[in-house]
């Protein structure tokens, strides 16, 4: 998973899409030639039409599949540059020919040293840098923040607490705040440009 901040510049997005690939723990980036090998397919999750427009504009030759919301306008744009657009239900195999299907999957829990995320800078000051974080990295961060909050701010650490999420989820601190909220069972309000709506 390589989430991208909303502030990421289009040229930086292209750099991330070019480098993003499935990574095994400890594996170094392959050479540019191998990354661009024919026949390799990339899957990029796009959460809004503006970002989809950037994807289609910057990478129509290297990107073959895009996962996006079911929006007819997005399907038309994607088809015009030869990109296949799939719904999330199709991707996970719970929809076939418009019909919902039940599907059981085997659980494969991650190992401590497996890569959890590739966290990129937004690239506004140069080429974006990607940092590989393992499950051990993130759980250590989560455990440390939990202990600090329980010791110095115990009041909000129960099911009656709440936070307002301002940062993008590609920001590691915001992800950590979500893990805390979900673990302790309190509410998350998402900032949408109007603070009154979040409250």
PDB file of C-alpha atoms in Angstrom:
ATOM      1  CA  UNK A   1       0.000   0.000   0.000  1.00  0.00           C
ATOM      2  CA  UNK A   2       1.399   3.405  -0.947  1.00  0.00           C
ATOM      3  CA  UNK A   3      -1.103   6.112   0.034  1.00  0.00           C
ATOM      4  CA  UNK A   4      -0.649   9.553  -1.517  1.00  0.00           C
ATOM      5  CA  UNK A   5      -1.244  12.889   0.234  1.00  0.00           C
ATOM      6  CA  UNK A   6      -3.810  15.228  -1.341  1.00  0.00           C
ATOM      7  CA  UNK A   7      -1.037  17.846  -1.593  1.00  0.00           C
ATOM      8  CA  UNK A   8       1.186  15.619  -3.724  1.00  0.00           C
ATOM      9  CA  UNK A   9       2.273  17.299  -6.961  1.00  0.00           C
ATOM     10  CA  UNK A  10       1.309  15.536 -10.250  1.00  0.00           C
ATOM     11  CA  UNK A  11       4.977  14.986 -11.154  1.00  0.00           C
ATOM     12  CA  UNK A  12       5.537  13.427  -7.737  1.00  0.00           C
ATOM     13  CA  UNK A  13       2.474  11.204  -8.220  1.00  0.00           C
ATOM     14  CA  UNK A  14       3.994   9.915 -11.462  1.00  0.00           C
ATOM     15  CA  UNK A  15       7.225   9.068  -9.621  1.00  0.00           C
ATOM     16  CA  UNK A  16       5.316   7.121  -6.955  1.00  0.00           C
ATOM     17  CA  UNK A  17       3.203   5.210  -9.511  1.00  0.00           C
ATOM     18  CA  UNK A  18       6.334   4.266 -11.441  1.00  0.00           C
ATOM     19  CA  UNK A  19       8.035   2.883  -8.332  1.00  0.00           C
ATOM     20  CA  UNK A  20       5.032   1.336  -6.558  1.00  0.00           C
ATOM     21  CA  UNK A  21       4.984  -2.455  -6.758  1.00  0.00           C
ATOM     22  CA  UNK A  22       4.390  -5.430  -4.472  1.00  0.00           C
ATOM     23  CA  UNK A  23       7.339  -5.610  -2.067  1.00  0.00           C
ATOM     24  CA  UNK A  24       8.555  -8.453   0.107  1.00  0.00           C
ATOM     25  CA  UNK A  25      10.100  -7.600   3.462  1.00  0.00           C
ATOM     26  CA  UNK A  26      13.654  -6.332   3.107  1.00  0.00           C
ATOM     27  CA  UNK A  27      13.586  -6.352  -0.688  1.00  0.00           C
ATOM     28  CA  UNK A  28      15.390  -3.447  -2.343  1.00  0.00           C
ATOM     29  CA  UNK A  29      13.866  -1.485  -5.208  1.00  0.00           C
ATOM     30  CA  UNK A  30      14.565  -3.306  -8.442  1.00  0.00           C
ATOM     31  CA  UNK A  31      16.310  -1.567 -11.310  1.00  0.00           C
ATOM     32  CA  UNK A  32      14.243   0.847 -13.403  1.00  0.00           C
ATOM     33  CA  UNK A  33      14.380  -1.556 -16.359  1.00  0.00           C
ATOM     34  CA  UNK A  34      12.922  -4.420 -14.306  1.00  0.00           C
ATOM     35  CA  UNK A  35      10.260  -2.165 -12.786  1.00  0.00           C
ATOM     36  CA  UNK A  36       9.144  -1.230 -16.292  1.00  0.00           C
ATOM     37  CA  UNK A  37       9.168  -4.807 -17.618  1.00  0.00           C
ATOM     38  CA  UNK A  38       6.425  -5.620 -20.124  1.00  0.00           C
ATOM     39  CA  UNK A  39       3.490  -7.606 -18.840  1.00  0.00           C
ATOM     40  CA  UNK A  40       3.603  -6.202 -15.307  1.00  0.00           C
ATOM     41  CA  UNK A  41       0.242  -4.850 -14.155  1.00  0.00           C
ATOM     42  CA  UNK A  42      -0.211  -2.121 -11.578  1.00  0.00           C
ATOM     43  CA  UNK A  43      -3.285  -1.533  -9.448  1.00  0.00           C
ATOM     44  CA  UNK A  44      -3.844   1.999  -8.159  1.00  0.00           C
ATOM     45  CA  UNK A  45      -6.724   2.873  -5.830  1.00  0.00           C
ATOM     46  CA  UNK A  46      -8.174   6.300  -6.641  1.00  0.00           C
ATOM     47  CA  UNK A  47     -10.613   7.983  -4.264  1.00  0.00           C
ATOM     48  CA  UNK A  48     -11.791  11.004  -6.269  1.00  0.00           C
ATOM     49  CA  UNK A  49     -12.247  12.126  -9.869  1.00  0.00           C
ATOM     50  CA  UNK A  50      -9.569  14.821  -9.670  1.00  0.00           C
ATOM     51  CA  UNK A  51      -6.926  12.271  -8.730  1.00  0.00           C
ATOM     52  CA  UNK A  52      -8.246   9.882 -11.395  1.00  0.00           C
ATOM     53  CA  UNK A  53      -7.770  12.661 -13.954  1.00  0.00           C
ATOM     54  CA  UNK A  54      -4.135  13.045 -12.859  1.00  0.00           C
ATOM     55  CA  UNK A  55      -3.576   9.285 -13.130  1.00  0.00           C
ATOM     56  CA  UNK A  56      -5.028   9.076 -16.625  1.00  0.00           C
ATOM     57  CA  UNK A  57      -3.129  12.173 -17.774  1.00  0.00           C
ATOM     58  CA  UNK A  58       0.283  11.218 -16.367  1.00  0.00           C
ATOM     59  CA  UNK A  59       0.410   7.427 -16.743  1.00  0.00           C
ATOM     60  CA  UNK A  60      -1.963   6.145 -19.450  1.00  0.00           C
ATOM     61  CA  UNK A  61       0.671   3.825 -20.943  1.00  0.00           C
ATOM     62  CA  UNK A  62       1.910   2.198 -17.731  1.00  0.00           C
ATOM     63  CA  UNK A  63      -1.389   1.953 -15.851  1.00  0.00           C
ATOM     64  CA  UNK A  64      -3.839  -0.711 -17.007  1.00  0.00           C
ATOM     65  CA  UNK A  65      -6.298  -1.102 -14.125  1.00  0.00           C
ATOM     66  CA  UNK A  66      -7.775   1.499 -11.797  1.00  0.00           C
ATOM     67  CA  UNK A  67     -10.019   0.871  -8.805  1.00  0.00           C
ATOM     68  CA  UNK A  68     -12.489   3.712  -8.185  1.00  0.00           C
ATOM     69  CA  UNK A  69     -16.030   4.445  -7.069  1.00  0.00           C
ATOM     70  CA  UNK A  70     -18.879   3.458  -9.358  1.00  0.00           C
ATOM     71  CA  UNK A  71     -19.139   6.705 -11.299  1.00  0.00           C
ATOM     72  CA  UNK A  72     -20.168   6.641 -14.952  1.00  0.00           C
ATOM     73  CA  UNK A  73     -18.101   9.747 -15.724  1.00  0.00           C
ATOM     74  CA  UNK A  74     -14.999   7.980 -14.401  1.00  0.00           C
ATOM     75  CA  UNK A  75     -15.735   4.910 -16.522  1.00  0.00           C
ATOM     76  CA  UNK A  76     -15.991   7.079 -19.649  1.00  0.00           C
ATOM     77  CA  UNK A  77     -12.707   8.884 -18.918  1.00  0.00           C
ATOM     78  CA  UNK A  78     -10.911   5.627 -18.191  1.00  0.00           C
ATOM     79  CA  UNK A  79     -12.210   3.885 -21.303  1.00  0.00           C
ATOM     80  CA  UNK A  80     -11.073   6.767 -23.523  1.00  0.00           C
ATOM     81  CA  UNK A  81      -7.412   6.024 -22.675  1.00  0.00           C
ATOM     82  CA  UNK A  82      -7.702   2.237 -22.575  1.00  0.00           C
ATOM     83  CA  UNK A  83      -7.830   1.833 -18.787  1.00  0.00           C
ATOM     84  CA  UNK A  84     -10.098  -0.811 -17.242  1.00  0.00           C
ATOM     85  CA  UNK A  85     -12.129   0.523 -14.313  1.00  0.00           C
ATOM     86  CA  UNK A  86     -13.312  -1.936 -11.635  1.00  0.00           C
ATOM     87  CA  UNK A  87     -15.533  -1.490  -8.603  1.00  0.00           C
ATOM     88  CA  UNK A  88     -14.178  -2.550  -5.230  1.00  0.00           C
ATOM     89  CA  UNK A  89     -16.743  -5.383  -5.083  1.00  0.00           C
ATOM     90  CA  UNK A  90     -15.452  -6.736  -8.386  1.00  0.00           C
ATOM     91  CA  UNK A  91     -11.875  -6.479  -7.152  1.00  0.00           C
ATOM     92  CA  UNK A  92     -12.492  -8.587  -4.029  1.00  0.00           C
ATOM     93  CA  UNK A  93     -14.688 -11.018  -5.947  1.00  0.00           C
ATOM     94  CA  UNK A  94     -17.995 -10.290  -4.219  1.00  0.00           C
ATOM     95  CA  UNK A  95     -19.713  -9.139  -7.417  1.00  0.00           C
ATOM     96  CA  UNK A  96     -19.938 -10.897 -10.753  1.00  0.00           C
ATOM     97  CA  UNK A  97     -22.016  -9.673 -13.707  1.00  0.00           C
ATOM     98  CA  UNK A  98     -23.803  -7.226 -11.407  1.00  0.00           C
ATOM     99  CA  UNK A  99     -24.814  -9.960  -8.921  1.00  0.00           C
ATOM    100  CA  UNK A 100     -23.568 -10.081  -5.327  1.00  0.00           C
ATOM    101  CA  UNK A 101     -21.780 -13.317  -4.457  1.00  0.00           C
ATOM    102  CA  UNK A 102     -20.655 -14.634  -1.078  1.00  0.00           C
ATOM    103  CA  UNK A 103     -17.002 -15.574  -0.901  1.00  0.00           C
ATOM    104  CA  UNK A 104     -15.000 -17.120   1.901  1.00  0.00           C
ATOM    105  CA  UNK A 105     -11.318 -16.313   2.083  1.00  0.00           C
ATOM    106  CA  UNK A 106      -8.549 -17.914   4.069  1.00  0.00           C
ATOM    107  CA  UNK A 107      -6.969 -15.696   6.714  1.00  0.00           C
ATOM    108  CA  UNK A 108      -3.278 -14.877   6.194  1.00  0.00           C
ATOM    109  CA  UNK A 109      -2.135 -12.751   9.153  1.00  0.00           C
ATOM    110  CA  UNK A 110       1.052 -10.740   8.530  1.00  0.00           C
ATOM    111  CA  UNK A 111       4.399 -11.586  10.079  1.00  0.00           C
ATOM    112  CA  UNK A 112       6.104  -8.918  12.254  1.00  0.00           C
ATOM    113  CA  UNK A 113       8.723  -8.071   9.606  1.00  0.00           C
ATOM    114  CA  UNK A 114       6.297  -7.988   6.661  1.00  0.00           C
ATOM    115  CA  UNK A 115       5.994  -4.586   4.995  1.00  0.00           C
ATOM    116  CA  UNK A 116       2.881  -2.775   6.219  1.00  0.00           C
ATOM    117  CA  UNK A 117       3.132   0.375   4.121  1.00  0.00           C
ATOM    118  CA  UNK A 118       5.349   2.401   1.802  1.00  0.00           C
ATOM    119  CA  UNK A 119       4.983   5.932   3.158  1.00  0.00           C
ATOM    120  CA  UNK A 120       5.869   8.659   0.651  1.00  0.00           C
ATOM    121  CA  UNK A 121       6.651  12.316   1.146  1.00  0.00           C
ATOM    122  CA  UNK A 122       4.481  14.591  -1.009  1.00  0.00           C
ATOM    123  CA  UNK A 123       7.277  15.528  -3.418  1.00  0.00           C
ATOM    124  CA  UNK A 124       6.767  19.297  -3.252  1.00  0.00           C
ATOM    125  CA  UNK A 125      10.497  19.869  -2.607  1.00  0.00           C
ATOM    126  CA  UNK A 126      11.882  17.275  -5.021  1.00  0.00           C
ATOM    127  CA  UNK A 127      11.569  13.588  -5.847  1.00  0.00           C
ATOM    128  CA  UNK A 128       9.258  11.909  -3.291  1.00  0.00           C
ATOM    129  CA  UNK A 129      10.973   9.564  -0.863  1.00  0.00           C
ATOM    130  CA  UNK A 130       9.350   6.247   0.039  1.00  0.00           C
ATOM    131  CA  UNK A 131       9.937   4.682   3.455  1.00  0.00           C
ATOM    132  CA  UNK A 132       9.170   0.989   4.016  1.00  0.00           C
ATOM    133  CA  UNK A 133       7.521   0.426   7.398  1.00  0.00           C
ATOM    134  CA  UNK A 134       6.987  -3.061   8.801  1.00  0.00           C
ATOM    135  CA  UNK A 135       4.189  -4.231  11.090  1.00  0.00           C
ATOM    136  CA  UNK A 136       6.723  -4.126  13.936  1.00  0.00           C
ATOM    137  CA  UNK A 137       7.409  -0.440  13.194  1.00  0.00           C
ATOM    138  CA  UNK A 138       3.769   0.562  13.296  1.00  0.00           C
ATOM    139  CA  UNK A 139       2.820  -1.545  16.309  1.00  0.00           C
ATOM    140  CA  UNK A 140       5.768  -0.125  18.274  1.00  0.00           C
ATOM    141  CA  UNK A 141       4.620   3.390  17.405  1.00  0.00           C
ATOM    142  CA  UNK A 142       1.025   2.556  18.348  1.00  0.00           C
ATOM    143  CA  UNK A 143       2.048   0.970  21.671  1.00  0.00           C
ATOM    144  CA  UNK A 144       4.256   3.924  22.636  1.00  0.00           C
ATOM    145  CA  UNK A 145       1.556   6.504  21.851  1.00  0.00           C
ATOM    146  CA  UNK A 146      -1.063   4.445  23.723  1.00  0.00           C
ATOM    147  CA  UNK A 147       1.096   4.371  26.860  1.00  0.00           C
ATOM    148  CA  UNK A 148       1.767   8.113  26.683  1.00  0.00           C
ATOM    149  CA  UNK A 149      -1.896   8.979  26.240  1.00  0.00           C
ATOM    150  CA  UNK A 150      -3.053   6.647  29.017  1.00  0.00           C
ATOM    151  CA  UNK A 151      -0.522   8.157  31.388  1.00  0.00           C
ATOM    152  CA  UNK A 152      -0.825  11.863  30.579  1.00  0.00           C
ATOM    153  CA  UNK A 153      -4.284  12.194  28.941  1.00  0.00           C
ATOM    154  CA  UNK A 154      -6.420   9.368  30.363  1.00  0.00           C
ATOM    155  CA  UNK A 155      -9.733  11.254  30.053  1.00  0.00           C
ATOM    156  CA  UNK A 156     -10.424  10.701  26.321  1.00  0.00           C
ATOM    157  CA  UNK A 157      -9.170   7.094  26.320  1.00  0.00           C
ATOM    158  CA  UNK A 158     -12.564   5.364  26.486  1.00  0.00           C
ATOM    159  CA  UNK A 159     -15.609   4.789  24.311  1.00  0.00           C
ATOM    160  CA  UNK A 160     -16.913   8.305  25.087  1.00  0.00           C
ATOM    161  CA  UNK A 161     -13.863  10.016  23.571  1.00  0.00           C
ATOM    162  CA  UNK A 162     -13.593  11.492  20.086  1.00  0.00           C
ATOM    163  CA  UNK A 163     -11.036  13.030  17.732  1.00  0.00           C
ATOM    164  CA  UNK A 164     -11.295  15.282  14.686  1.00  0.00           C
ATOM    165  CA  UNK A 165      -9.218  13.971  11.797  1.00  0.00           C
ATOM    166  CA  UNK A 166      -7.470  16.837   9.949  1.00  0.00           C
ATOM    167  CA  UNK A 167      -4.437  15.188   8.365  1.00  0.00           C
ATOM    168  CA  UNK A 168      -4.639  12.944   5.285  1.00  0.00           C
ATOM    169  CA  UNK A 169      -4.517   9.208   6.040  1.00  0.00           C
ATOM    170  CA  UNK A 170      -1.250   8.996   4.112  1.00  0.00           C
ATOM    171  CA  UNK A 171       0.269  10.891   7.066  1.00  0.00           C
ATOM    172  CA  UNK A 172       1.629   8.329   9.556  1.00  0.00           C
ATOM    173  CA  UNK A 173       0.607  10.345  12.620  1.00  0.00           C
ATOM    174  CA  UNK A 174      -2.995  10.429  11.379  1.00  0.00           C
ATOM    175  CA  UNK A 175      -2.921   6.681  10.835  1.00  0.00           C
ATOM    176  CA  UNK A 176      -1.645   6.240  14.386  1.00  0.00           C
ATOM    177  CA  UNK A 177      -4.480   8.439  15.700  1.00  0.00           C
ATOM    178  CA  UNK A 178      -6.965   6.200  13.866  1.00  0.00           C
ATOM    179  CA  UNK A 179      -5.440   3.033  15.334  1.00  0.00           C
ATOM    180  CA  UNK A 180      -5.784   4.534  18.815  1.00  0.00           C
ATOM    181  CA  UNK A 181      -9.396   5.579  18.211  1.00  0.00           C
ATOM    182  CA  UNK A 182     -10.393   2.209  16.782  1.00  0.00           C
ATOM    183  CA  UNK A 183      -8.638   0.298  19.575  1.00  0.00           C
ATOM    184  CA  UNK A 184     -10.255   2.268  22.392  1.00  0.00           C
ATOM    185  CA  UNK A 185     -13.612   2.513  20.638  1.00  0.00           C
ATOM    186  CA  UNK A 186     -14.073   6.265  20.421  1.00  0.00           C
ATOM    187  CA  UNK A 187     -15.401   8.345  17.550  1.00  0.00           C
ATOM    188  CA  UNK A 188     -13.574   9.886  14.586  1.00  0.00           C
ATOM    189  CA  UNK A 189     -14.901  13.090  12.994  1.00  0.00           C
ATOM    190  CA  UNK A 190     -13.528  13.812   9.506  1.00  0.00           C
ATOM    191  CA  UNK A 191     -12.680  17.402   8.583  1.00  0.00           C
ATOM    192  CA  UNK A 192     -14.332  18.370   5.290  1.00  0.00           C
ATOM    193  CA  UNK A 193     -13.485  22.075   5.088  1.00  0.00           C
ATOM    194  CA  UNK A 194     -16.211  23.180   7.493  1.00  0.00           C
ATOM    195  CA  UNK A 195     -15.397  22.689  11.179  1.00  0.00           C
ATOM    196  CA  UNK A 196     -19.100  22.989  12.105  1.00  0.00           C
ATOM    197  CA  UNK A 197     -19.883  19.837  10.115  1.00  0.00           C
ATOM    198  CA  UNK A 198     -17.180  17.883  11.952  1.00  0.00           C
ATOM    199  CA  UNK A 199     -18.672  18.827  15.331  1.00  0.00           C
TER     200      UNK A 199
END
